[in-house]
Short mmCIF file of C-alpha atoms in Angstrom, two decimals:
data_model
loop_
_atom_site.label_atom_id
_atom_site.label_comp_id
_atom_site.label_asym_id
_atom_site.label_seq_id
_atom_site.Cartn_x
_atom_site.Cartn_y
_atom_site.Cartn_z
CA MET A 18 3.87 -20.88 8.54
CA ARG A 19 7.26 -19.11 8.96
CA GLU A 20 9.80 -21.83 8.47
CA ASP A 21 12.53 -19.67 9.30
CA PRO A 22 11.94 -16.45 11.55
CA THR A 23 15.28 -14.88 10.51
CA ILE A 24 13.80 -13.78 6.83
CA PHE A 25 11.66 -11.63 8.85
CA ASP A 26 13.55 -9.33 11.02
CA ASP A 27 14.85 -7.20 8.37
CA LEU A 28 11.36 -6.14 7.09
CA ASP A 29 11.63 -2.73 9.08
CA GLU A 30 14.33 -1.96 7.02
CA ILE A 31 12.58 -2.81 3.84
CA ARG A 32 9.95 -0.25 5.41
CA LEU A 33 12.83 2.73 5.88
CA LEU A 34 13.95 2.23 2.40
CA ALA A 35 10.81 2.81 0.72
CA GLU A 36 10.10 6.16 2.95
CA ALA A 37 13.19 6.86 2.31
CA GLY A 38 12.25 6.66 -1.63
CA PHE A 39 14.40 3.70 -2.40
CA LEU A 40 11.48 2.38 -4.07
CA THR A 41 13.09 -0.10 -6.86
CA GLN A 42 15.57 -1.43 -3.79
CA ALA A 43 12.93 -2.53 -1.52
CA ARG A 44 10.36 -4.24 -3.96
CA LEU A 45 13.38 -6.13 -5.12
CA LEU A 46 13.98 -7.14 -1.78
CA VAL A 47 10.70 -8.04 -1.07
CA ARG A 48 10.42 -9.92 -3.90
CA GLU A 49 13.48 -11.94 -2.63
CA ARG A 50 11.74 -12.82 0.98
CA MET A 51 8.51 -14.09 -1.39
CA SER A 52 10.80 -16.20 -3.10
CA GLN A 53 11.47 -18.29 0.23
CA VAL A 54 8.99 -18.07 2.43
CA ARG A 55 5.63 -17.62 0.80
CA ASP A 56 2.03 -16.61 2.12
CA ASP A 57 3.08 -14.43 4.94
CA PRO A 58 0.17 -12.31 5.77
CA GLU A 59 2.42 -9.40 7.13
CA LEU A 60 5.14 -10.04 4.37
CA LEU A 61 2.09 -10.42 1.55
CA GLY A 62 0.81 -6.69 3.10
CA LEU A 63 4.22 -5.16 2.58
CA LYS A 64 4.28 -6.40 -0.83
CA ALA A 65 1.27 -5.13 -2.15
CA GLN A 66 1.63 -1.74 -0.63
CA LEU A 67 5.00 -1.23 -2.15
CA ASP A 68 3.12 -2.38 -5.53
CA HIS A 69 0.61 0.16 -4.52
CA ARG A 70 2.84 2.89 -4.21
CA ALA A 71 4.60 2.03 -7.25
CA GLY A 72 2.00 2.29 -9.58
CA ALA A 73 1.47 -1.59 -9.98
CA ILE A 74 -2.01 -1.67 -9.36
CA SER A 75 -2.38 -5.13 -10.47
CA ASP A 76 0.37 -6.61 -8.66
CA ALA A 77 -0.92 -4.59 -5.88
CA VAL A 78 -4.43 -6.05 -5.93
CA ASP A 79 -3.23 -9.71 -6.98
CA GLY A 80 -1.83 -9.39 -3.18
CA TRP A 81 -4.55 -7.90 -1.43
CA ARG A 82 -6.70 -10.64 -3.06
CA ARG A 83 -4.13 -12.81 -1.36
CA LEU A 84 -4.07 -11.41 2.00
CA HIS A 85 -8.04 -11.03 2.18
CA GLU A 86 -8.46 -15.16 1.24
CA LEU A 87 -5.70 -15.76 3.90
CA SER A 88 -7.28 -13.41 6.58
CA PRO A 89 -9.12 -15.11 9.66
CA HIS A 90 -11.29 -11.84 9.21
CA SER A 91 -12.43 -12.01 5.57
CA HIS A 92 -16.11 -13.32 6.83
CA ALA A 93 -16.47 -15.83 4.22
CA ALA A 94 -19.40 -17.37 5.64
CA LEU A 95 -21.76 -14.50 5.33
CA TRP A 96 -20.19 -13.02 1.66
CA ARG A 97 -21.41 -16.31 0.76
CA ILE A 98 -25.05 -16.10 2.25
CA ALA A 99 -24.58 -12.47 0.62
CA THR A 100 -23.79 -13.97 -2.77
CA LEU A 101 -26.39 -16.39 -2.75
CA ARG A 102 -29.22 -14.02 -2.11
CA HIS A 103 -28.10 -11.88 -4.79
CA GLU A 104 -27.05 -14.55 -7.35
CA GLY A 105 -30.68 -16.33 -6.52
CA ALA A 106 -30.50 -19.64 -4.62
CA ASP A 107 -31.67 -21.72 -6.97
CA ARG A 108 -28.28 -21.13 -9.46
CA GLY A 109 -27.05 -24.36 -7.72
CA THR A 110 -26.48 -27.84 -6.42
CA ASP A 111 -24.49 -27.75 -3.50
CA LEU A 112 -25.58 -26.32 -0.39
CA PRO A 113 -29.21 -27.69 -1.28
CA LEU A 114 -30.21 -26.71 2.62
CA LEU A 115 -28.96 -23.29 2.92
CA ARG A 116 -30.02 -22.47 -0.70
CA ARG A 117 -34.31 -23.74 0.60
CA ALA A 118 -34.01 -21.53 3.60
CA VAL A 119 -32.47 -18.66 1.53
CA LYS A 120 -34.79 -18.85 -1.00
CA LEU A 121 -37.84 -18.98 1.30
CA ALA A 122 -35.33 -15.45 2.88
CA ALA A 123 -36.01 -13.59 0.26
CA GLU A 124 -40.17 -12.84 0.79
CA PRO A 125 -41.74 -12.57 4.04
CA PRO A 126 -43.29 -13.70 6.32
CA HIS A 127 -39.90 -14.90 7.53
CA ASP A 128 -41.39 -17.59 9.75
CA ARG A 129 -40.67 -20.15 7.03
CA ALA A 130 -37.52 -19.32 6.63
CA ILE A 131 -36.49 -19.72 10.13
CA ALA A 132 -37.84 -22.86 10.56
CA ALA A 133 -36.38 -23.84 6.90
CA CYS A 134 -32.76 -22.70 9.03
CA VAL A 135 -33.79 -24.81 12.19
CA GLU A 136 -35.03 -27.81 10.57
CA GLY A 137 -31.97 -27.52 8.63
CA GLU A 138 -29.30 -27.10 10.79
CA ALA A 139 -30.56 -30.41 12.86
CA LEU A 140 -29.97 -32.35 9.83
CA ALA A 141 -26.81 -30.80 9.06
CA LEU A 142 -24.84 -31.42 12.25
CA SER A 143 -26.68 -35.56 12.34
CA ALA A 144 -25.08 -35.17 8.55
CA GLY A 145 -21.44 -33.95 9.84
CA ASP A 146 -21.56 -31.30 7.36
CA VAL A 147 -20.51 -28.78 10.06
CA GLU A 148 -19.91 -25.68 7.63
CA GLN A 149 -23.69 -25.93 6.00
CA ALA A 150 -24.76 -25.78 10.09
CA LYS A 151 -22.86 -23.09 10.21
CA LEU A 152 -24.19 -20.89 7.42
CA LEU A 153 -27.73 -21.90 8.81
CA PHE A 154 -27.70 -20.51 12.26
CA LEU A 155 -25.77 -17.63 10.41
CA LEU A 156 -28.62 -16.73 8.19
CA GLU A 157 -31.03 -17.74 11.17
CA ALA A 158 -30.02 -14.59 13.04
CA MET A 159 -29.70 -12.23 9.83
CA VAL A 160 -32.96 -13.48 9.15
CA HIS A 161 -33.75 -12.47 12.80
CA GLU A 162 -32.41 -9.20 12.75
CA MET A 163 -34.55 -8.24 9.32
CA ALA A 164 -37.68 -9.27 11.43
CA GLY A 165 -36.67 -6.66 13.94
CA ARG A 166 -36.38 -9.63 16.35
CA LEU A 167 -32.74 -8.99 17.69
CA ALA A 168 -32.89 -11.08 20.45
CA HIS A 169 -33.68 -14.11 18.92
CA ALA A 170 -30.89 -12.87 16.39
CA THR A 171 -28.55 -13.17 19.30
CA ARG A 172 -30.04 -15.95 21.26
CA ALA A 173 -29.53 -17.92 17.35
CA LEU A 174 -26.05 -16.96 17.57
CA GLU A 175 -25.35 -17.75 21.23
CA ARG A 176 -26.31 -21.59 20.67
CA LEU A 177 -24.14 -21.70 17.56
CA GLY A 178 -21.23 -20.37 19.98
CA ALA A 179 -21.84 -22.95 22.67
CA ASP A 180 -20.29 -25.35 20.11
CA ARG A 181 -16.68 -24.67 21.05
CA ARG A 182 -15.68 -25.04 17.05
CA PHE A 183 -17.30 -21.51 16.80
CA ALA A 184 -16.66 -19.73 20.03
CA HIS A 185 -14.65 -17.39 18.81
CA ASP A 186 -15.65 -17.69 14.79
CA VAL A 187 -15.09 -14.58 13.35
CA ASP A 188 -18.03 -14.26 11.35
CA ARG A 189 -20.31 -15.28 14.24
CA LEU A 190 -18.63 -12.78 16.39
CA ALA A 191 -19.09 -9.89 13.49
CA LEU A 192 -23.39 -10.47 13.40
CA LEU A 193 -23.10 -10.55 17.02
CA ALA A 194 -21.43 -7.31 17.76
CA ARG A 195 -23.78 -5.79 14.71
CA ILE A 196 -26.82 -6.84 16.63
CA GLU A 197 -25.95 -5.94 19.91
CA GLU A 198 -25.13 -2.40 18.69
CA ARG A 199 -28.28 -2.40 17.12
CA LYS A 200 -30.07 -3.23 20.57
CA GLY A 201 -28.62 0.24 22.64
CA ASP A 202 -29.42 -0.67 25.48
CA GLY A 203 -26.38 -0.91 28.65
CA GLY A 204 -26.16 -4.02 28.48
CA SER A 205 -26.49 -5.19 24.95
CA LEU A 206 -23.72 -2.31 24.51
CA ARG A 207 -21.57 -3.92 26.98
CA ALA A 208 -21.81 -7.19 25.29
CA ALA A 209 -21.20 -5.36 22.13
CA ALA A 210 -17.87 -4.12 23.63
CA ARG A 211 -16.84 -6.97 24.82
CA VAL A 212 -16.66 -8.72 21.43
CA LEU A 213 -15.37 -5.61 19.25
CA SER A 214 -12.51 -5.59 22.00
CA PHE A 215 -11.40 -9.51 20.75
CA LEU A 216 -12.20 -8.61 17.19
CA ALA A 217 -9.59 -5.92 17.53
CA SER A 218 -7.26 -8.00 19.60
CA THR A 219 -7.42 -10.30 17.31
CA GLY A 220 -6.12 -7.77 13.90
CA LYS A 221 -9.16 -6.61 12.76
CA LEU A 222 -8.97 -3.76 11.59
CA SER A 223 -12.55 -2.22 11.47
CA ALA A 224 -12.98 -2.88 14.78
CA HIS A 225 -11.61 -0.20 16.75
CA PRO A 226 -13.53 2.71 15.54
CA ARG A 227 -16.65 0.90 16.00
CA LEU A 228 -15.65 -0.05 19.51
CA VAL A 229 -14.53 3.16 20.06
CA ALA A 230 -18.04 4.28 19.47
CA VAL A 231 -19.09 2.31 21.48
CA LEU A 232 -17.45 2.62 24.45
CA ARG A 233 -18.41 6.32 24.07
CA ALA A 234 -21.61 5.49 24.09
CA ILE A 235 -21.66 3.22 27.12
CA GLY A 236 -19.38 6.57 29.46
CA ASP A 237 -15.69 4.79 29.68
CA ASP A 238 -14.20 7.30 27.55
CA GLY A 239 -10.75 6.15 29.35
CA GLY A 240 -11.46 3.18 27.43
CA ALA A 241 -12.59 4.71 24.74
CA THR A 242 -9.13 6.89 24.39
CA ARG A 243 -7.04 3.69 25.15
CA ALA A 244 -8.84 2.03 21.76
CA GLU A 245 -8.91 5.50 19.51
CA ARG A 246 -4.40 5.19 20.20
CA ASP A 247 -4.57 0.97 19.62
CA PHE A 248 -7.00 2.14 16.67
CA GLU A 249 -3.42 4.86 15.18
CA GLU A 250 -1.20 1.84 15.92
CA ALA A 251 -2.99 -0.36 14.19
CA PHE A 252 -3.34 1.33 11.37
CA GLU A 253 -0.41 2.63 10.88
CA ARG A 254 1.24 -1.39 11.21
CA ARG A 255 -1.15 -1.69 8.75
CA MET A 256 0.14 1.29 5.98
CA GLN A 257 3.47 -0.27 6.87
CA TRP A 258 4.72 2.80 8.50
CA LEU A 259 7.16 3.17 10.93
CA ASP A 260 6.84 4.64 14.44
CA PRO A 261 10.74 6.80 14.89
CA GLN A 262 12.18 4.40 17.60
CA ALA A 263 11.78 1.87 14.82
CA ARG A 264 12.99 4.06 12.17
CA VAL A 265 16.51 5.16 14.00
CA ALA A 266 16.71 1.77 14.75
CA ALA A 267 16.24 0.13 11.25
CA ALA A 268 18.80 2.73 10.04
CA ALA A 269 21.37 1.53 12.55
CA ARG A 270 21.04 -2.14 11.22
CA ARG A 271 20.10 -0.92 6.74
CA PHE A 272 22.19 2.76 5.51
CA VAL A 273 20.22 5.19 4.40
CA PRO A 274 21.22 9.00 3.39
CA PRO A 275 21.10 11.33 6.59
CA GLU A 276 19.73 13.84 4.19
CA ARG A 277 16.72 11.75 3.81
CA LEU A 278 16.62 10.22 7.09
CA ALA A 279 16.20 14.85 8.56
CA ALA A 280 12.55 14.31 6.15
CA LEU A 281 11.14 11.66 8.47
CA GLU A 282 10.59 11.87 12.24
CA LEU A 283 12.78 10.88 14.59
CA PRO A 284 12.93 10.69 18.11
CA SER A 285 15.60 13.49 19.45
CA PRO A 286 19.34 11.59 20.14
CA GLU A 287 19.20 11.94 23.65
CA GLU A 288 16.31 9.35 23.08
CA ALA A 289 18.32 6.63 20.89
CA ALA A 290 19.07 4.10 22.30
CA ASP A 291 22.68 3.63 21.65
CA GLY A 292 25.44 5.44 20.29
CA LEU A 293 24.88 3.96 17.12
CA GLN A 294 21.55 5.38 16.95
CA ARG A 295 22.59 8.60 18.81
CA GLY A 296 25.14 9.33 16.50
CA ILE A 297 22.14 8.75 13.22
CA ALA A 298 20.29 11.03 14.63
CA LEU A 299 22.43 13.47 15.38
CA LEU A 300 24.00 13.83 11.62
CA ALA A 301 20.53 13.90 10.66
CA GLU A 302 20.61 17.06 12.69
CA ARG A 303 24.06 18.05 10.31
CA ARG A 304 25.69 18.20 13.98
CA THR A 305 28.39 16.37 12.22
CA ASP A 306 31.17 16.73 15.02
CA GLU A 307 29.17 15.21 17.50
CA ALA A 308 28.15 12.83 15.57
CA LEU A 309 31.64 11.68 14.55
CA ASP A 310 32.59 11.18 18.22
CA LEU A 311 29.29 8.61 18.85
CA LEU A 312 29.52 6.92 15.71
CA PRO A 313 31.53 3.40 16.49
CA GLU A 314 34.17 2.82 14.14
CA ASP A 315 32.81 -0.23 11.90
CA ALA A 316 30.05 2.16 11.64
CA HIS A 317 31.59 2.56 7.85
CA PRO A 318 28.57 4.60 5.82
CA TRP A 319 27.47 6.86 8.70
CA ARG A 320 31.09 7.53 9.36
CA ALA A 321 31.50 7.98 5.57
CA CYS A 322 28.15 10.69 5.69
CA ALA A 323 30.24 12.37 8.89
CA LEU A 324 33.46 12.13 7.25
CA LEU A 325 32.52 13.42 3.56
CA GLU A 326 30.71 16.77 5.45
CA ALA A 327 33.76 16.97 7.72
CA GLY A 328 36.02 17.90 4.38
CA SER A 329 37.94 14.34 4.11
CA PRO A 330 36.67 13.49 1.37
CA ASP A 331 39.70 10.73 1.00
CA ALA A 332 38.80 8.81 4.50
CA ALA A 333 34.89 8.52 3.54
CA LEU A 334 35.60 7.06 0.61
CA GLU A 335 37.99 4.54 2.13
CA ALA A 336 34.70 4.07 4.79
CA ALA A 337 32.01 3.93 1.84
CA THR A 338 34.14 0.95 0.10
CA ARG A 339 34.39 -0.85 3.06
CA ALA A 340 30.64 -0.34 3.71
CA VAL A 341 30.21 -1.92 -0.08
CA LEU A 342 32.07 -4.58 0.38
CA GLU A 343 31.12 -5.39 3.98
CA ALA A 344 27.10 -5.32 2.18
CA GLY A 345 28.71 -7.33 -0.06
CA ARG A 346 25.34 -7.63 -2.50
CA PRO A 347 23.88 -4.50 -5.00
CA ASP A 348 22.57 -1.53 -2.18
CA GLU A 349 21.51 1.31 -3.68
CA PRO A 350 21.93 3.71 -0.89
CA LEU A 351 25.12 2.42 -0.31
CA ALA A 352 26.46 2.67 -3.81
CA ARG A 353 24.87 6.76 -4.22
CA LEU A 354 27.08 7.15 -1.06
CA LEU A 355 30.40 5.32 -3.04
CA ALA A 356 29.72 7.91 -6.07
CA ALA A 357 29.39 10.81 -4.12
CA CYS A 358 32.85 10.09 -2.16
CA ILE A 359 34.48 9.59 -5.67
CA ARG A 360 33.11 13.18 -6.87
CA ALA A 361 33.99 14.64 -3.90
CA SER A 362 37.76 12.96 -3.82
CA ALA A 363 38.06 13.87 -7.34
CA ASN A 364 36.52 17.45 -7.22
CA ALA A 365 39.11 17.94 -3.62
CA THR A 366 42.42 16.86 -5.57
CA CYS A 367 41.50 17.94 -9.00
CA ARG A 368 41.71 14.55 -10.94
CA ARG A 369 41.01 11.23 -10.50
CA ALA A 370 39.22 9.85 -7.71
CA ARG A 371 41.78 7.11 -6.33
CA ASN A 372 41.08 3.89 -7.70
CA VAL A 373 37.90 1.74 -6.02
CA PRO A 374 38.27 -2.05 -5.71
CA GLU A 375 36.68 -3.83 -8.76
CA GLN A 376 34.11 -5.51 -6.36
CA ALA A 377 32.96 -2.25 -4.78
CA LEU A 378 32.72 -1.07 -7.78
CA ARG A 379 30.69 -3.70 -9.54
CA LEU A 380 28.45 -4.12 -6.55
CA SER A 381 27.47 -0.05 -6.99
CA LEU A 382 27.06 -0.03 -10.20
CA ASP A 383 24.88 -2.68 -10.74
CA SER A 384 22.68 -1.23 -8.10
CA LEU A 385 22.37 1.52 -9.67
CA ARG A 386 21.96 0.47 -13.21
CA CYS A 387 18.85 -1.01 -11.46
CA ALA A 388 17.40 2.21 -9.98
CA ALA A 389 18.24 3.82 -13.43
CA SER A 390 16.31 1.60 -15.25
CA ALA A 391 12.93 1.85 -12.92
CA ALA A 392 10.02 3.79 -15.04
CA PRO A 393 10.70 6.52 -14.29
CA PRO A 394 14.31 6.80 -13.04
CA GLY A 395 15.61 9.56 -10.33
CA ALA A 396 17.90 12.00 -11.37
CA ASP A 397 20.41 11.84 -9.48
CA ALA A 398 20.45 8.17 -9.50
CA LEU A 399 20.97 8.70 -12.86
CA ARG A 400 23.75 11.43 -11.70
CA CYS A 401 25.43 9.08 -9.18
CA LEU A 402 25.76 6.31 -12.03
CA ALA A 403 27.33 8.74 -14.96
CA VAL A 404 30.22 9.15 -11.26
CA LEU A 405 30.79 5.20 -11.23
CA GLU A 406 30.53 4.78 -14.88
CA ALA A 407 33.00 7.29 -15.56
CA HIS A 408 34.80 5.94 -12.94
CA ALA A 409 35.11 2.94 -14.46
CA GLY A 410 36.63 4.78 -17.52
CA ARG A 411 32.69 4.77 -19.41
CA ASP A 412 33.23 7.94 -20.16
CA ASP A 413 30.77 7.74 -23.40
CA VAL A 414 28.37 5.81 -21.30
CA ALA A 415 28.50 8.79 -18.66
CA SER A 416 28.31 11.60 -21.11
CA HIS A 417 24.81 9.75 -21.81
CA LEU A 418 23.36 9.47 -18.34
CA ARG A 419 24.69 13.01 -17.49
CA GLU A 420 22.36 14.09 -20.88
CA ARG A 421 19.26 11.50 -19.35
CA ALA A 422 20.17 13.37 -15.96
CA ASP A 423 19.48 16.99 -17.34
CA ALA A 424 16.41 15.94 -19.49
CA LEU A 425 14.91 14.18 -16.80
CA HIS A 426 15.43 17.71 -14.38
CA GLU A 427 13.78 19.56 -17.58
CA ARG A 428 10.54 17.89 -17.40
CA PRO A 429 10.24 15.87 -13.83
CA TRP A 430 7.31 12.99 -13.58
CA PRO A 431 4.92 13.67 -13.32
CA PRO A 432 4.57 15.47 -16.24
CA PRO A 433 1.79 17.68 -17.87
CA GLY A 434 -1.46 15.74 -17.68
CA VAL A 435 -0.96 13.70 -14.71
CA VAL A 436 -3.40 12.90 -11.82
CA ARG A 437 -3.38 10.89 -8.61
CA ALA A 438 -7.18 9.58 -8.09
CA ALA A 439 -8.37 8.27 -5.17
CA ALA A 440 -10.60 5.56 -6.20
CA VAL A 441 -12.33 2.62 -4.62
CA LEU A 442 -11.83 -0.93 -5.87
CA ALA A 443 -14.51 -4.22 -5.06
CA LEU A 444 -12.24 -6.56 -3.68
CA ASN A 445 -14.41 -9.99 -2.70
CA GLY A 446 -17.79 -7.80 -1.21
CA LYS A 447 -15.78 -5.55 0.60
CA ALA A 448 -14.32 -1.43 -0.06
CA LYS A 449 -10.67 -1.22 -0.75
CA GLY A 450 -9.24 2.15 -1.36
CA LEU A 451 -6.34 2.98 -3.53
CA VAL A 452 -4.70 5.69 -5.80
CA HIS A 453 -4.05 5.12 -9.52
CA ASP A 454 -2.60 7.57 -12.39
CA VAL A 455 -5.11 9.50 -14.83
CA ILE A 456 -3.24 10.61 -17.57
CA ALA A 457 -4.13 13.02 -20.17
CA ARG A 458 -2.20 13.04 -24.04
CA ARG A 459 -2.18 15.47 -26.35
CA LEU A 460 -1.08 14.49 -29.74
CA PRO A 461 -0.45 15.27 -32.87
CA THR A 462 -3.61 16.50 -35.23
CA ASP A 463 -2.55 13.85 -38.08
CA GLY A 464 -4.99 15.28 -40.50
CA VAL A 465 -8.03 15.07 -37.93
CA ARG A 466 -9.34 18.45 -37.07
CA GLY A 467 -8.02 19.76 -33.31
CA GLY A 468 -9.01 20.49 -29.88
CA ARG A 469 -10.84 16.89 -30.15
CA LEU A 470 -10.72 14.11 -27.65
CA LEU A 471 -10.11 11.25 -29.50
CA ASP A 472 -12.79 8.25 -28.83
CA HIS A 473 -9.89 5.58 -30.12
CA GLU A 474 -7.86 7.28 -27.49
CA ILE A 475 -9.79 6.99 -24.47
CA HIS A 476 -7.82 3.63 -22.88
CA GLY A 477 -9.07 1.67 -19.57
CA GLU A 478 -11.19 -0.64 -18.27
CA LEU A 479 -14.42 1.65 -18.52
CA GLY A 480 -18.08 1.11 -16.59
CA GLU A 481 -21.16 2.04 -18.66
CA GLY A 482 -21.55 5.42 -19.59
CA VAL A 483 -18.27 6.82 -18.65
CA ARG A 484 -16.58 7.67 -22.19
CA GLU A 485 -19.50 9.83 -22.04
CA GLN A 486 -18.66 11.35 -19.12
CA ILE A 487 -15.38 11.65 -20.02
CA ARG A 488 -16.72 13.45 -23.58
CA ARG A 489 -18.86 15.76 -21.91
CA THR A 490 -15.96 16.78 -18.68
CA PHE A 491 -13.42 17.54 -21.82
CA ALA A 492 -15.85 19.92 -23.28
CA ALA A 493 -16.06 21.44 -20.20
CA VAL A 494 -12.89 21.98 -19.53
CA ARG A 495 -11.91 22.84 -22.86
CA GLU A 496 -14.58 25.40 -23.18
CA SER A 497 -13.63 26.83 -19.87
CA LEU A 498 -10.16 27.15 -20.50
CA CYS A 499 -11.26 28.94 -24.26
CA ALA A 500 -13.50 31.87 -21.85
CA ARG A 501 -9.91 32.46 -20.02
CA PHE A 502 -7.41 32.04 -22.04
CA PRO A 503 -8.82 33.25 -25.43
CA GLU A 504 -5.46 34.20 -26.85
CA ARG A 505 -4.85 30.32 -26.19
CA VAL A 506 -7.48 28.83 -28.60
CA ALA A 507 -5.34 28.32 -31.47
CA GLU A 508 -3.00 26.35 -29.41
CA PHE A 509 -5.30 24.33 -28.06
CA ASP A 510 -6.75 23.32 -31.58
CA SER A 511 -3.44 22.45 -32.83
CA TRP A 512 -3.84 19.17 -30.89
CA CYS A 513 -5.71 16.17 -30.93
CA TYR A 514 -6.47 14.77 -27.42
CA GLY A 515 -6.32 11.33 -25.10
CA LEU A 516 -7.35 9.57 -21.63
CA HIS A 517 -5.78 6.86 -19.69
CA LEU A 518 -6.97 5.45 -16.46
CA THR A 519 -5.00 3.42 -15.55
CA LYS A 520 -6.96 1.44 -12.75
CA GLU A 521 -7.80 -1.68 -14.90
CA ASP A 522 -8.80 -4.67 -12.87
CA GLU A 523 -12.29 -3.57 -12.94
CA PRO A 524 -14.83 -1.02 -14.42
CA SER A 525 -14.17 2.60 -13.23
CA GLY A 526 -17.01 4.72 -12.97
CA GLY A 527 -18.72 7.12 -11.05
CA PRO A 528 -19.33 10.50 -9.67
CA SER A 529 -15.82 11.14 -8.13
CA LEU A 530 -13.85 10.75 -11.46
CA GLY A 531 -15.03 13.84 -12.63
CA LEU A 532 -12.84 15.83 -11.07
CA PRO A 533 -8.93 13.99 -11.77
CA VAL A 534 -10.10 13.59 -15.14
CA ALA A 535 -11.28 17.76 -15.46
CA ALA A 536 -8.38 18.17 -14.08
CA ALA A 537 -5.99 15.87 -15.87
CA PHE A 538 -7.28 17.44 -19.15
CA ALA A 539 -6.66 21.16 -17.77
CA SER A 540 -3.16 20.68 -16.95
CA CYS A 541 -3.10 18.73 -20.70
CA LEU A 542 -4.28 21.58 -22.23
CA LEU A 543 -2.46 24.30 -20.56
#
C-alpha cells in the first residue's frame, strides 16, 4: 500500500537517470525509496530492473521473486497443483481431498479422479475450506481437458465462477482462456478474447500476444492492431522505458547532461509542453541561442549548459553552483556539470577558477566519490572528480585520479574474455529471461603446463555435465585458433585459463551456454 504517493512522483526521473547512464545514482535513489515504502510492485520492478542492468544478478532475482509473490497474476493455485503432481500427492498431510484427487488423476481412466474432485468440492465447501475447494474445481477442469472433454472443463470453471469470490480469479480465468482457445470455434474464440482482454487490462503481460492471435483468428484486425499497440506500451512500462514525452518531462525535473539526452529519443521542440521542455529539446539539438531565449531564469543547470556552450564559463559556473545548492544533496549529473564549469573557467582565465561555496563543493565531491567507487568506475567520472579535488586543494589526490582515468581509458570495460550471455531463470515455475557475464581469464602457469583450462578455476553454479561441456568447448576453440593463427601458439601456451559463470542463483547449463563460453575463450586467447 502506498503510504505517501509523492514518493513515487519522481520514478520517471530515476528511469531517466538510468537511461542516461547514471546507474549508480539511480540505484541509490531507489534504495532510498525502498526504505520509505516496501513491497510496492512498481518500485520493486524498477529496483529489480536496475539491479539486473548493473549486473547484480542475485539482487535482481530476489526482487523478481518478491514481485512474483505479490503479483495477482502469479497463478499460485495452478502452480500448487502442478507441484503436487510432480512431487507426488502422497508426500504430505495438508489438502487431503486435493491430494487424493491428484493421485487418481495420475492414471487413466479419468472418471475416478473427476468423481473425487466433485465429491471433494462439496466436502471442502461444507467445511468452509474455500481454498481447497477452488483447487479441486481447477483440477476437475484440468482432468477434463486432459481427457479431451473441453466443454465439461468449461462448465467446471463456470461453476467455480458462479461463486462471486472467484468470478475474477486469475487462476480460473487463465485456465478458462486456454480451454476456449483450444476449442477453436468462433464462439469459443470470442469468449477467449473477452477473458484475455480482461487479463490484459489488469496487467498480465503474457495475455497480450495471445489476445492479438485470437483477434486475428476471428477476423478482428482492427482490434488486433490496437491490442498490439497496447502490448508494446505495456512491455515498455514493464521494461522501465520512458516514451519521448515522459523523458523530456522528467528532464525538466531532474537534470541530465544534454549530450546524453541527445542519444535518446525526444519529441521535437515544437511538440514540447512548455518553454522549459522546448529549451531542453533545443539544447539537446545544440541550438544553444534558441534554447537560451526559452529557458527560464530559474532553470539553473540547463542555463549553465547553454552558457557553457555559448562561451560564458564564469556565468555558467555561477548557474551550476546555484543548481547544486538548490538540490541540497549529492547529485552526480550536477556534480559533473559543476566540474565542467570549473575546468572551463580555469581554462578561459589560465588560472584557478574562482572559489565555489564549500557546501556546493562538498555535495559534488560526495556524489562523484560514490560514482568513482562503483565497479567498474567511468573514466569521465574520475576526471570530473579530479577537477573538484584539485579545486579543493588536494592536488596529489587529483593526480592519482587522473592516472586511474588514463589507465581505464587504455583498458575500458569489458576487458578481453568478458561476454554478456542471455539465460533463462526458472522463477517459481515460470521462465524469466536475464543477461549475465561469462568471464574467461588467463592465469600465470606457476609451474603447470600452459595452454590448459584448469579445472579448479572453473567457477559458478554448474549443472550436471556442464564442466565437461566447458572443457570440450575450450579444447575446440583452442584447436581452431591454433590452426588459424599458428604463429601465436606459443603465446596461447604461455598461460593457463579459467572461467566464471556469474549466474549463481541456480545451476547453469544447456546448449545455449556453448556460444558465449566459446566467444569468451576466443576473446581471452586472442
